[in-house]
Coordinates of N, CA and C and ligand atoms in Angstrom, one line a residue:
X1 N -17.5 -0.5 -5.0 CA -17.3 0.9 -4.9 C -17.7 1.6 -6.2
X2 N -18.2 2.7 -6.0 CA -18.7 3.8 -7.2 C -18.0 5.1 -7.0
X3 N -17.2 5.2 -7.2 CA -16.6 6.9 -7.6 C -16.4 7.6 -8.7
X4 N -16.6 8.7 -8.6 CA -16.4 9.2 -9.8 C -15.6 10.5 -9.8
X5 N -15.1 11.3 -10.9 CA -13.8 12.4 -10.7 C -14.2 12.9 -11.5
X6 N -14.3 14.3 -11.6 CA -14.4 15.7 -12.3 C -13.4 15.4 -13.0
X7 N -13.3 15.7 -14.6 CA -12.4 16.1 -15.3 C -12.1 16.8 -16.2
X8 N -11.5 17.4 -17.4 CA -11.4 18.7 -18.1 C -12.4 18.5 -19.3
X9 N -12.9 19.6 -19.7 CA -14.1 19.3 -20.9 C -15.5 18.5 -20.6
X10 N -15.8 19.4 -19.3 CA -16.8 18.8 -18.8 C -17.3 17.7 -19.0
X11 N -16.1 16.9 -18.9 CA -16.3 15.3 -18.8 C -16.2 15.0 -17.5
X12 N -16.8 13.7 -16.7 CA -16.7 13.0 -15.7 C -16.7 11.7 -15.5
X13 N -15.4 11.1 -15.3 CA -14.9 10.2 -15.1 C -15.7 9.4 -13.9
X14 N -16.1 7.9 -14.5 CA -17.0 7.3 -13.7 C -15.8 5.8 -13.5
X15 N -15.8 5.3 -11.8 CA -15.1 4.0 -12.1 C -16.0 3.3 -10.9
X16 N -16.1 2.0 -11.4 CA -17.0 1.1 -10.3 C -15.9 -0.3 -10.1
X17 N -15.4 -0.3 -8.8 CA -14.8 -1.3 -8.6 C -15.3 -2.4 -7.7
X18 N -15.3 -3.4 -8.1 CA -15.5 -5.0 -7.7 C -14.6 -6.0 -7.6
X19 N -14.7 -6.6 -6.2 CA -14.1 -8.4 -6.6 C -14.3 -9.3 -7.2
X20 N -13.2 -10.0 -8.1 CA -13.8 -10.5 -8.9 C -12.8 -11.4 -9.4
X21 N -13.0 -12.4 -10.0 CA -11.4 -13.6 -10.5 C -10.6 -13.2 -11.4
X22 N -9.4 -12.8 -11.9 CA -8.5 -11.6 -13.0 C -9.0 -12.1 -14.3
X23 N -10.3 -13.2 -14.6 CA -10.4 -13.0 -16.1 C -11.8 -12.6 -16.0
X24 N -12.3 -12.3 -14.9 CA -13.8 -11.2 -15.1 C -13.6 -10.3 -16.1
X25 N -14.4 -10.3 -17.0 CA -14.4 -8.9 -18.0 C -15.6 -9.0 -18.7
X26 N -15.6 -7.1 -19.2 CA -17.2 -7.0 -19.5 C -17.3 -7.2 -20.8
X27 N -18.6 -7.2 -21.4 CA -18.6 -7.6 -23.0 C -18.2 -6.7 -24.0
X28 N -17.8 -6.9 -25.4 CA -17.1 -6.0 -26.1 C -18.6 -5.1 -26.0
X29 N -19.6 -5.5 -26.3 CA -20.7 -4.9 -26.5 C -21.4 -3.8 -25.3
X30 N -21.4 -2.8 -25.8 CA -21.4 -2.1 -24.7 C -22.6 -1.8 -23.8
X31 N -23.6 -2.3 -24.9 CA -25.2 -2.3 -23.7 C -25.0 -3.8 -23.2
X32 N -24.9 -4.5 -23.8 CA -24.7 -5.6 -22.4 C -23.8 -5.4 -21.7
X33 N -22.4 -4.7 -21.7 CA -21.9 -4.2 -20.9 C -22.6 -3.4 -19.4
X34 N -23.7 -2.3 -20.5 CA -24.5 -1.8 -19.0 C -25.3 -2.5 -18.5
X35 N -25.8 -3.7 -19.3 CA -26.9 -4.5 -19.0 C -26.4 -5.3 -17.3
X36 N -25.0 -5.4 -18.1 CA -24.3 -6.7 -16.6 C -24.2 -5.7 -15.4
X37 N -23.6 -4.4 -15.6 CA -23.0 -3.4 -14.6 C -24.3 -3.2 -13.6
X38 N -25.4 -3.3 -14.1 CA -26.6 -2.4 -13.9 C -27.2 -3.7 -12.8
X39 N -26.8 -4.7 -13.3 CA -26.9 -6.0 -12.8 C -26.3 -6.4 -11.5
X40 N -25.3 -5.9 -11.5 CA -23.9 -6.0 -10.7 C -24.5 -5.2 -8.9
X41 N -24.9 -3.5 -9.6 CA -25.2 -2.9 -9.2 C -26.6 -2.1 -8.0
X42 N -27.4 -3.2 -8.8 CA -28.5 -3.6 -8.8 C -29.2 -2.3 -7.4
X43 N -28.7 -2.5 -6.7 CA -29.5 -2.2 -5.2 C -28.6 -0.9 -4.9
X44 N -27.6 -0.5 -5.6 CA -27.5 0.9 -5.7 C -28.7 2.3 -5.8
X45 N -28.0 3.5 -5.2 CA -28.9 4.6 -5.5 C -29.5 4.5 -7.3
X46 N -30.7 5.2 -7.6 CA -31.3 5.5 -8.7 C -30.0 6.3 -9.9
X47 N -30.0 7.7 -8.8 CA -28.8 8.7 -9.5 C -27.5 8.5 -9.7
X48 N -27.6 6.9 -9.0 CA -25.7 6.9 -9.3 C -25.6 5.8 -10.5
X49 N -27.0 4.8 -10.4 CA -26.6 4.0 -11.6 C -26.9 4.6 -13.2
X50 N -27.7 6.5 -12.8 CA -28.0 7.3 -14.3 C -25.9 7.1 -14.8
X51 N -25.2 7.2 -13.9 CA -23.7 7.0 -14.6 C -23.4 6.2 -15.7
X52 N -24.7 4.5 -15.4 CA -24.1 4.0 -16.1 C -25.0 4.2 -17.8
X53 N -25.8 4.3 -17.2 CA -27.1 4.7 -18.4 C -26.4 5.7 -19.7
X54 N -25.9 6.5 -19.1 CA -25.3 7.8 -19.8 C -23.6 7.8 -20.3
X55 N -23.3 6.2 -19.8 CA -22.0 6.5 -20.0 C -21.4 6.3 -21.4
X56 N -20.3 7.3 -22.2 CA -19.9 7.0 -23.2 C -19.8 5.4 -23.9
X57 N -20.2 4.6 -24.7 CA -19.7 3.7 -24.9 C -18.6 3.3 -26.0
X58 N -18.0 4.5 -25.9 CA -16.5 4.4 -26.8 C -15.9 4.4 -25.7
X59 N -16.1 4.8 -24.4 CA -15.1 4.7 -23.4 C -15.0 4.0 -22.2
X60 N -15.6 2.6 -21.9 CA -15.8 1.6 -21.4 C -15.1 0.7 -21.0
X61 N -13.9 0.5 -20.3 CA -12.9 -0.4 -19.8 C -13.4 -1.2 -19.0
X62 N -12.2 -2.1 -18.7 CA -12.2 -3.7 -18.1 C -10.9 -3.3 -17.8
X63 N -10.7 -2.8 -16.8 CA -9.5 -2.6 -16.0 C -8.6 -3.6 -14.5
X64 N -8.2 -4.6 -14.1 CA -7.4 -5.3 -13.3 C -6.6 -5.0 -12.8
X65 N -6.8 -4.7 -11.2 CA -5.7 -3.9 -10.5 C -5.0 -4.5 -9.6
X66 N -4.1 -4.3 -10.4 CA -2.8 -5.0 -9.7 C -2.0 -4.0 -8.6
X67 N -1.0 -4.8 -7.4 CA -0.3 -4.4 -6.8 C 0.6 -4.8 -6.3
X68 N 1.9 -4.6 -5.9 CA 2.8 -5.3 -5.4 C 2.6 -5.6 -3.4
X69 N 3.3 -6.4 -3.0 CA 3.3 -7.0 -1.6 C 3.6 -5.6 -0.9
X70 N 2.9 -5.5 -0.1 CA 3.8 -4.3 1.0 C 4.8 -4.9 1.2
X71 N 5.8 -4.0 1.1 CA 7.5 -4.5 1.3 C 8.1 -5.2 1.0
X72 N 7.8 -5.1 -0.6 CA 8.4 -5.8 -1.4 C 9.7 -5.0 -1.9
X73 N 10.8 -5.6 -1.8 CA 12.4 -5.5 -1.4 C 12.8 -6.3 -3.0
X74 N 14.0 -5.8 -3.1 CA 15.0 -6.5 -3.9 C 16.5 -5.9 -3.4
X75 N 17.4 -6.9 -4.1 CA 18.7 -6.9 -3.6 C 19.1 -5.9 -4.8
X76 N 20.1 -4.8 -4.3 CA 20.3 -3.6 -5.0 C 21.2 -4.2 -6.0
X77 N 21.2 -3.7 -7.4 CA 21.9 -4.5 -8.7 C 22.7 -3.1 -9.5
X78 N 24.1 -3.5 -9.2 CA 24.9 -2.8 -9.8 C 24.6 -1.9 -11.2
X79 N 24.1 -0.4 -11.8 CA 23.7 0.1 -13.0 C 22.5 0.3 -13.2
X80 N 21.7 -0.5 -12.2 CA 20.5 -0.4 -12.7 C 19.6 0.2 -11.0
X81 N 18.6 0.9 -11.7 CA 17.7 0.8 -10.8 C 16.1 0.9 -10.9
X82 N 15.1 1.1 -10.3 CA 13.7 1.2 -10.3 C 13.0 2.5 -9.8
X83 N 12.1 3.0 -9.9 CA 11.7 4.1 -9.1 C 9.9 4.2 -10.2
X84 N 9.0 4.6 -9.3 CA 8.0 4.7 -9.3 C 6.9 3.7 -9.0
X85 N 5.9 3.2 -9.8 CA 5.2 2.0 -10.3 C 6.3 0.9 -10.1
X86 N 7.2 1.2 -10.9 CA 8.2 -0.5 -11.3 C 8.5 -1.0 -9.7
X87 N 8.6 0.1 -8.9 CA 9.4 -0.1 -7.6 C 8.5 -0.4 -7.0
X88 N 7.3 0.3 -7.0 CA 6.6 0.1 -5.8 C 5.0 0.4 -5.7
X89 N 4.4 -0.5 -6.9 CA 3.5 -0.7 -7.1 C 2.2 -0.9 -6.0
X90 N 1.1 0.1 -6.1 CA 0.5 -0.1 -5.5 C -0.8 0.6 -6.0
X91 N -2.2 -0.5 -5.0 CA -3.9 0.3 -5.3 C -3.9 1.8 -5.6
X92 N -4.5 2.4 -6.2 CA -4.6 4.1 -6.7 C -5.1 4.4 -4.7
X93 N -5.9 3.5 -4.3 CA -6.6 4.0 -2.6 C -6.2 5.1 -1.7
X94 N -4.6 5.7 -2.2 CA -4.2 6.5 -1.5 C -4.1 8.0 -2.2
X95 N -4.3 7.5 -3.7 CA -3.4 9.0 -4.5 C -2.8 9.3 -4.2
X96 N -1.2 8.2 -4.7 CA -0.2 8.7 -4.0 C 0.9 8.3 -5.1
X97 N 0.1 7.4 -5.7 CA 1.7 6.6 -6.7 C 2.0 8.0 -7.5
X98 N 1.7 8.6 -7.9 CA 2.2 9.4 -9.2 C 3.2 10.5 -8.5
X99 N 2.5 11.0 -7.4 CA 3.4 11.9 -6.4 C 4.7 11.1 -5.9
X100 N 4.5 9.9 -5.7 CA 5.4 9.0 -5.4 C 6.5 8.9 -6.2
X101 N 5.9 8.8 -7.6 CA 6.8 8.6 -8.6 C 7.9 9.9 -9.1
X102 N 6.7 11.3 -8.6 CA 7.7 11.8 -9.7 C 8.9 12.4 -8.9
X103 N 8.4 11.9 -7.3 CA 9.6 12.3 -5.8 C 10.7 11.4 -6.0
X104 N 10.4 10.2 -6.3 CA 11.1 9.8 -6.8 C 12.5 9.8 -8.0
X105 N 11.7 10.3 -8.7 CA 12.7 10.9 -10.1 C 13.8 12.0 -9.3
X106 N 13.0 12.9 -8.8 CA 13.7 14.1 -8.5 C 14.8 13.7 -7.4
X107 N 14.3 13.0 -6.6 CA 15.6 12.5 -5.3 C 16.5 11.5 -6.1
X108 N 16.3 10.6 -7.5 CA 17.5 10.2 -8.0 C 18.2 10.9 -8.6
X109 N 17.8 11.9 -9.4 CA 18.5 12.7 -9.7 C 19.4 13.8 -9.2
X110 N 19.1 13.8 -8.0 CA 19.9 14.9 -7.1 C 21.2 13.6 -6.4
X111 N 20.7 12.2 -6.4 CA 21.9 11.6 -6.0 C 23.0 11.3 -6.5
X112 N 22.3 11.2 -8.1 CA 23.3 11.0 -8.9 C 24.0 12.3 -9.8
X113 N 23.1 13.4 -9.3 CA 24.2 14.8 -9.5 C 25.1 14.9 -8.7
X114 N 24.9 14.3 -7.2 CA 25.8 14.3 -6.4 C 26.9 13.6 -6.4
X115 N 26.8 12.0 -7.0 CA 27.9 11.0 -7.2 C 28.4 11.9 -8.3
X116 N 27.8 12.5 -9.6 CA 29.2 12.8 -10.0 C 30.2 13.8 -10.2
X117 N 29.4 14.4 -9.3 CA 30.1 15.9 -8.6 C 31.2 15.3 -7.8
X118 N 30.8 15.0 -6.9 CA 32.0 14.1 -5.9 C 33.1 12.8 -6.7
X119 N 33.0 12.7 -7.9 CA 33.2 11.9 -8.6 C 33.4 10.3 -8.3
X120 N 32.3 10.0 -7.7 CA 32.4 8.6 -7.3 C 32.3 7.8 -8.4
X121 N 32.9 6.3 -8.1 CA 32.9 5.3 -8.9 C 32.2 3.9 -8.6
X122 N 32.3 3.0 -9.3 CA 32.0 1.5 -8.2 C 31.5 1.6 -6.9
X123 N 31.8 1.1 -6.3 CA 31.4 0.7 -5.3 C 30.8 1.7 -4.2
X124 N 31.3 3.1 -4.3 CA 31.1 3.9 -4.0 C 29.8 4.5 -4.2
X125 N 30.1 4.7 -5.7 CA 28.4 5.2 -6.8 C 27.4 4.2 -6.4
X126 N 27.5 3.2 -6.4 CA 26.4 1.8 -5.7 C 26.1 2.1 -4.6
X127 N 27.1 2.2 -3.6 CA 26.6 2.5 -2.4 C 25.4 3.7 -2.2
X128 N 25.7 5.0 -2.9 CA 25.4 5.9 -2.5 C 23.6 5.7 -3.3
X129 N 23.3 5.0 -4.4 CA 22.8 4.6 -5.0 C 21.8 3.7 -4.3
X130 N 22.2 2.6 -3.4 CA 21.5 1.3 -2.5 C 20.8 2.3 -1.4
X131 N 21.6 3.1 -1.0 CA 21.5 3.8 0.4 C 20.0 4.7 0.2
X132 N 20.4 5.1 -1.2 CA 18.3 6.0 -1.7 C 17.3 5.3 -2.0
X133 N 17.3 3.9 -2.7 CA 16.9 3.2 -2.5 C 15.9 2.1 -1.3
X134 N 16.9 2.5 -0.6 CA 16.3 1.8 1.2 C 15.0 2.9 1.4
X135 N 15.8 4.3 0.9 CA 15.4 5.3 1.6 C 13.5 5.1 0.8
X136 N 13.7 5.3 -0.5 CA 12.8 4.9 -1.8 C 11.3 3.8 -1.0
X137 N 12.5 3.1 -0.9 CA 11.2 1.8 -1.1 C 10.4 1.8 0.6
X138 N 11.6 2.0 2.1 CA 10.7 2.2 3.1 C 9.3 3.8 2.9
X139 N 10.1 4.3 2.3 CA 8.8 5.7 1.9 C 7.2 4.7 1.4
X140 N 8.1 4.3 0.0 CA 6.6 3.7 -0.7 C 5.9 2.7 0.3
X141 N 6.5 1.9 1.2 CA 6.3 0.8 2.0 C 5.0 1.5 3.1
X142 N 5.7 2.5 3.8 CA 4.6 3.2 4.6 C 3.2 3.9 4.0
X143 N 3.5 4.2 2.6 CA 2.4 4.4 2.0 C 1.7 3.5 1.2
X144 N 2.1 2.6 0.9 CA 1.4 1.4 0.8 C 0.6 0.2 2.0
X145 N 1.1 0.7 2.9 CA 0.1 0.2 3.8 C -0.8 1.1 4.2
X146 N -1.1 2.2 3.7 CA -2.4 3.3 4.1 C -3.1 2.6 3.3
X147 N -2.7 2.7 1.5 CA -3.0 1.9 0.7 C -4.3 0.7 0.6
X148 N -3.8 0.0 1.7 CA -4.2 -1.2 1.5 C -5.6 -1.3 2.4
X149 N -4.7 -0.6 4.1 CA -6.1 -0.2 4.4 C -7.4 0.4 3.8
X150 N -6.7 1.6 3.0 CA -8.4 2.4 2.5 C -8.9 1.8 1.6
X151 N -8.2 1.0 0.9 CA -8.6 -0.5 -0.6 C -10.0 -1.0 0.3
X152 N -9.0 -1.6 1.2 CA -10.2 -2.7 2.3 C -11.1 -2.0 2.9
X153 N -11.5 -0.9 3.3 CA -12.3 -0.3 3.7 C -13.1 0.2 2.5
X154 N -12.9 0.5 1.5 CA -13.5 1.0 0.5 C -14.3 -0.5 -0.3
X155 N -13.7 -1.4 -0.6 CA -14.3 -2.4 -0.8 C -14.9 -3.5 0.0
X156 N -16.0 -3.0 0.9 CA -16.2 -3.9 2.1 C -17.5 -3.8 2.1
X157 N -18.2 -5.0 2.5 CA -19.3 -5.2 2.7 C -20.0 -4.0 3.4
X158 N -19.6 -4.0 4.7 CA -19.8 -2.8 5.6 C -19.5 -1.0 4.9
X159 N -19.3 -0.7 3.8 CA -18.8 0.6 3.8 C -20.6 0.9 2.9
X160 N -20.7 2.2 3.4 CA -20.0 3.5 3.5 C -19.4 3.2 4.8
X161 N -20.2 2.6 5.4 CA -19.2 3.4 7.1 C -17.7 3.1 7.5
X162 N -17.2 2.0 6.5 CA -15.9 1.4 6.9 C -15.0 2.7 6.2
X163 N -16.1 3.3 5.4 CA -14.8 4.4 4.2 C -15.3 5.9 5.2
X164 N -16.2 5.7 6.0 CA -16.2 7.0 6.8 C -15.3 6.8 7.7
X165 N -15.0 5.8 8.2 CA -14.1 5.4 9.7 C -12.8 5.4 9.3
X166 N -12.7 4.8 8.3 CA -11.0 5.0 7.4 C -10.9 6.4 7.5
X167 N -11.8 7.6 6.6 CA -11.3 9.1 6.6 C -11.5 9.5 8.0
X168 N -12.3 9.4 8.9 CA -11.6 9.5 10.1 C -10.4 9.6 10.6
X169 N -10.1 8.1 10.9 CA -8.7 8.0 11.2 C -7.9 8.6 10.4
X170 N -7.7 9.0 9.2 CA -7.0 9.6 8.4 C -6.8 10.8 8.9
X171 N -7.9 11.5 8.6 CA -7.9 12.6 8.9 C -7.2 13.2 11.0
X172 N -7.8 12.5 11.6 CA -6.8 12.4 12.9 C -5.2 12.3 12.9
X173 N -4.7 11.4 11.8 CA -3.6 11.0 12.1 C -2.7 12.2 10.8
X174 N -3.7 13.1 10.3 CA -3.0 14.1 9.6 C -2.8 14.8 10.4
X175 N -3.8 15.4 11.1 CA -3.6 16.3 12.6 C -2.2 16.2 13.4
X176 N -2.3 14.6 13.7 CA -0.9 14.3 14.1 C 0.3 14.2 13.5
X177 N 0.2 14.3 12.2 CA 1.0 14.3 11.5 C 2.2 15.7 11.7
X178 N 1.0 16.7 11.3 CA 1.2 18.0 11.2 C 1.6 18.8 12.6
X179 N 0.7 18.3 13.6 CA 1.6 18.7 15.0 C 3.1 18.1 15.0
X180 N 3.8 16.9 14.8 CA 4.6 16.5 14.4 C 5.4 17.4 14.5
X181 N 5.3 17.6 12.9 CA 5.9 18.8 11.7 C 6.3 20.0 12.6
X182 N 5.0 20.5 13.2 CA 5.0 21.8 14.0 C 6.2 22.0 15.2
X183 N 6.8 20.3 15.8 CA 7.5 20.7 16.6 C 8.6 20.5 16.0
X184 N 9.0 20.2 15.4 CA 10.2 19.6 14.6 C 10.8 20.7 14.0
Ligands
FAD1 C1 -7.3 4.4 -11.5 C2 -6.1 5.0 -11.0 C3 -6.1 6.3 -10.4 C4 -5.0 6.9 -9.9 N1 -5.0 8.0 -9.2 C5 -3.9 8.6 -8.7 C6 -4.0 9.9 -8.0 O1 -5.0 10.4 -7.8 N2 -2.8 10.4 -7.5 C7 -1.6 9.8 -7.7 O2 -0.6 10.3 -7.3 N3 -1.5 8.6 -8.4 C8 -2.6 8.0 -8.9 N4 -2.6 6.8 -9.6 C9 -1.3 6.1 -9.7 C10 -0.4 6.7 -10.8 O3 -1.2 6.7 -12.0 C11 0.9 5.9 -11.0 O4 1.4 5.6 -9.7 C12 1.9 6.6 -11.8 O5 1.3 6.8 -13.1 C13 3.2 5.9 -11.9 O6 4.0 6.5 -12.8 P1 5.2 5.8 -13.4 O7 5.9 6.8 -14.3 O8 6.0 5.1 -12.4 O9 4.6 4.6 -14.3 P2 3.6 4.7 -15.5 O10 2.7 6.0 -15.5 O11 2.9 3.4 -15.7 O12 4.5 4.9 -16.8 C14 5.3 3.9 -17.3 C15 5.4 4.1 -18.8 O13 6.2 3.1 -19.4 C16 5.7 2.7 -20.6 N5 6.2 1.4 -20.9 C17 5.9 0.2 -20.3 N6 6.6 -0.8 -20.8 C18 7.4 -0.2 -21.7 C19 8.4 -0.8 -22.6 N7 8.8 -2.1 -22.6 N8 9.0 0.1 -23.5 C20 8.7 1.4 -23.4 N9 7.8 2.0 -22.6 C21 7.2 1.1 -21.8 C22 4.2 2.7 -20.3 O14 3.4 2.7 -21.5 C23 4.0 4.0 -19.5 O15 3.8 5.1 -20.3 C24 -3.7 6.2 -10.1 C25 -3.7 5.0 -10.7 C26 -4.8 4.4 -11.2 C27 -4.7 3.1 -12.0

C-alpha cells in the first residue's frame, strides 16, 4: 500500500506499507534506501514512485506494526488499570486508536470522579472500575475488527478493488449506522 497525508508546513507525509518478516529494514543509507523502495515498488504508477525520489532523507523510517489479538482481555487488577494503545492496541487501518484513546481517558475519569464522590472503597471502587473496563475493551474490540478488515483489504494482492469494496461496505454500514441513531 502507498498513502500519503497532507500535513502542516506544506509537508506531505508519504507511507508505503509491506509484508515482510519483523527484521525487514531499510538501509541506514538513504539512496539505497530509495534504491530498494523503488525496487519494492517497481510496477507502481510513475507519479507515485516521484514520492520516493523526492523524499526527505533525514526523514526516512523503518517502522513495524504491531497489534494486539482482537479481544484481547485481561483479568481486572486491583489499582491499576490500562486505557488506550496499552489496552487495546491496534493497525492505524481505521483511524481510530487516538480517538479511542483519548475517550477513553475522559470516561475514566468521569468514573473515578464518580467513585469518589460517592465515596467508594475496595471492592466497591474495583467494581465500578472492572465494570468500565468491560465497557473499554468490548468498544476497542468492535473497532478492532473493522481494523483488521480494512488492514486486509488494504494490503491484498487484489486491491485497489478490495480497498474500494471495504469503503463500500463501510460506507453502507455508516448509513446504517446513523439510521440506527435516527430511531433511537
Ligand atoms: C501510522 C499511524 C497512523 C495513525 N493514524 C491515526 C489516525 O488517523 N487517527 C487516530 O485516531 N489514530 C491514529 N493512529 C493511532 C494513534 O497514534 C494511537 O492510537 C494513539 O497515539 C494512542 O495513544 P496513547 O496515548 O494510548 O499511546 P501513545 O501515543 O503511544 O503514548 C504513549 C506514550 O508513553 C510514552 N512511554 C512509553 N513507555 C514509557 C515509559 N516506560 N515511561 C514513560 N513514558 C513512556 C511513549 O513515549 C508515548 O509518548 C495512528 C497510528 C499510527 C502508527
Amino acid at each position: 500500500m502507498f498513502g500519503t497525508q497532507r500535513n502542516g508546513n506544506g509537508r506531505v507525509r508519504a507511507y508505503l506499507w509491506h509484508r515482510a518478516p519483523l527484521e525487514w529494514k531499510l538501509p541506514n543509507d538513504p539512496k539505497e534506501a530509495k534504491r530498494i523502495l523503488k525496487e519494492l515498488y517497481f510496477d507502481w504508477a510513475p507519479w507515485m514512485l516521484k514520492f520516493i525520489d523526492i523524499a526527505d532523507e533525514q526523514a526516512m523510517y523503518t517502522r513495524p506494526l504491531f497489534f494486539l489479538p482482537v479481544g484481547h482481555r485481561w483479568e481486572h487488577k486491583p489499582g491499576v488499570t490500562l486505557i488506550g494503545d496499552a489496552a487495546h492496541l491496534m493497525s492505524p487501518f481505521s483511524g481510530s486508536g487516538a480517538n479511542l484513546a483519548m475517550l477513553d481517558g475522559l470516561e475514566l475519569g468521569l468514573v473515578l470522579a464518580d467513585v469518589v464522590s460517592k465515596g467508594l472503597e475496595g471492592e466497591a471502587r474495583e467494581a465500578a472500575i472492572a465494570e468500565w473496563e468491560e465497557k473499554m475493551l468490548t468498544r476497542g474490540e468492535e473497532v478492532a475488527v473493522k481494523t483488521v478488515k480494512s488492514l486486509e483489504a488494504c494490503l491484498h494482492p487484489g486491491a485497489p478493488r478490495t480497498m474500494i469494496e471495504r469503503f463500500k461496505e463501510m460506507v453502507s454500514q455508516g448509513k446504517e449506522g446513523s439510521r440506527q441513531v435516527q430511531q433511537e
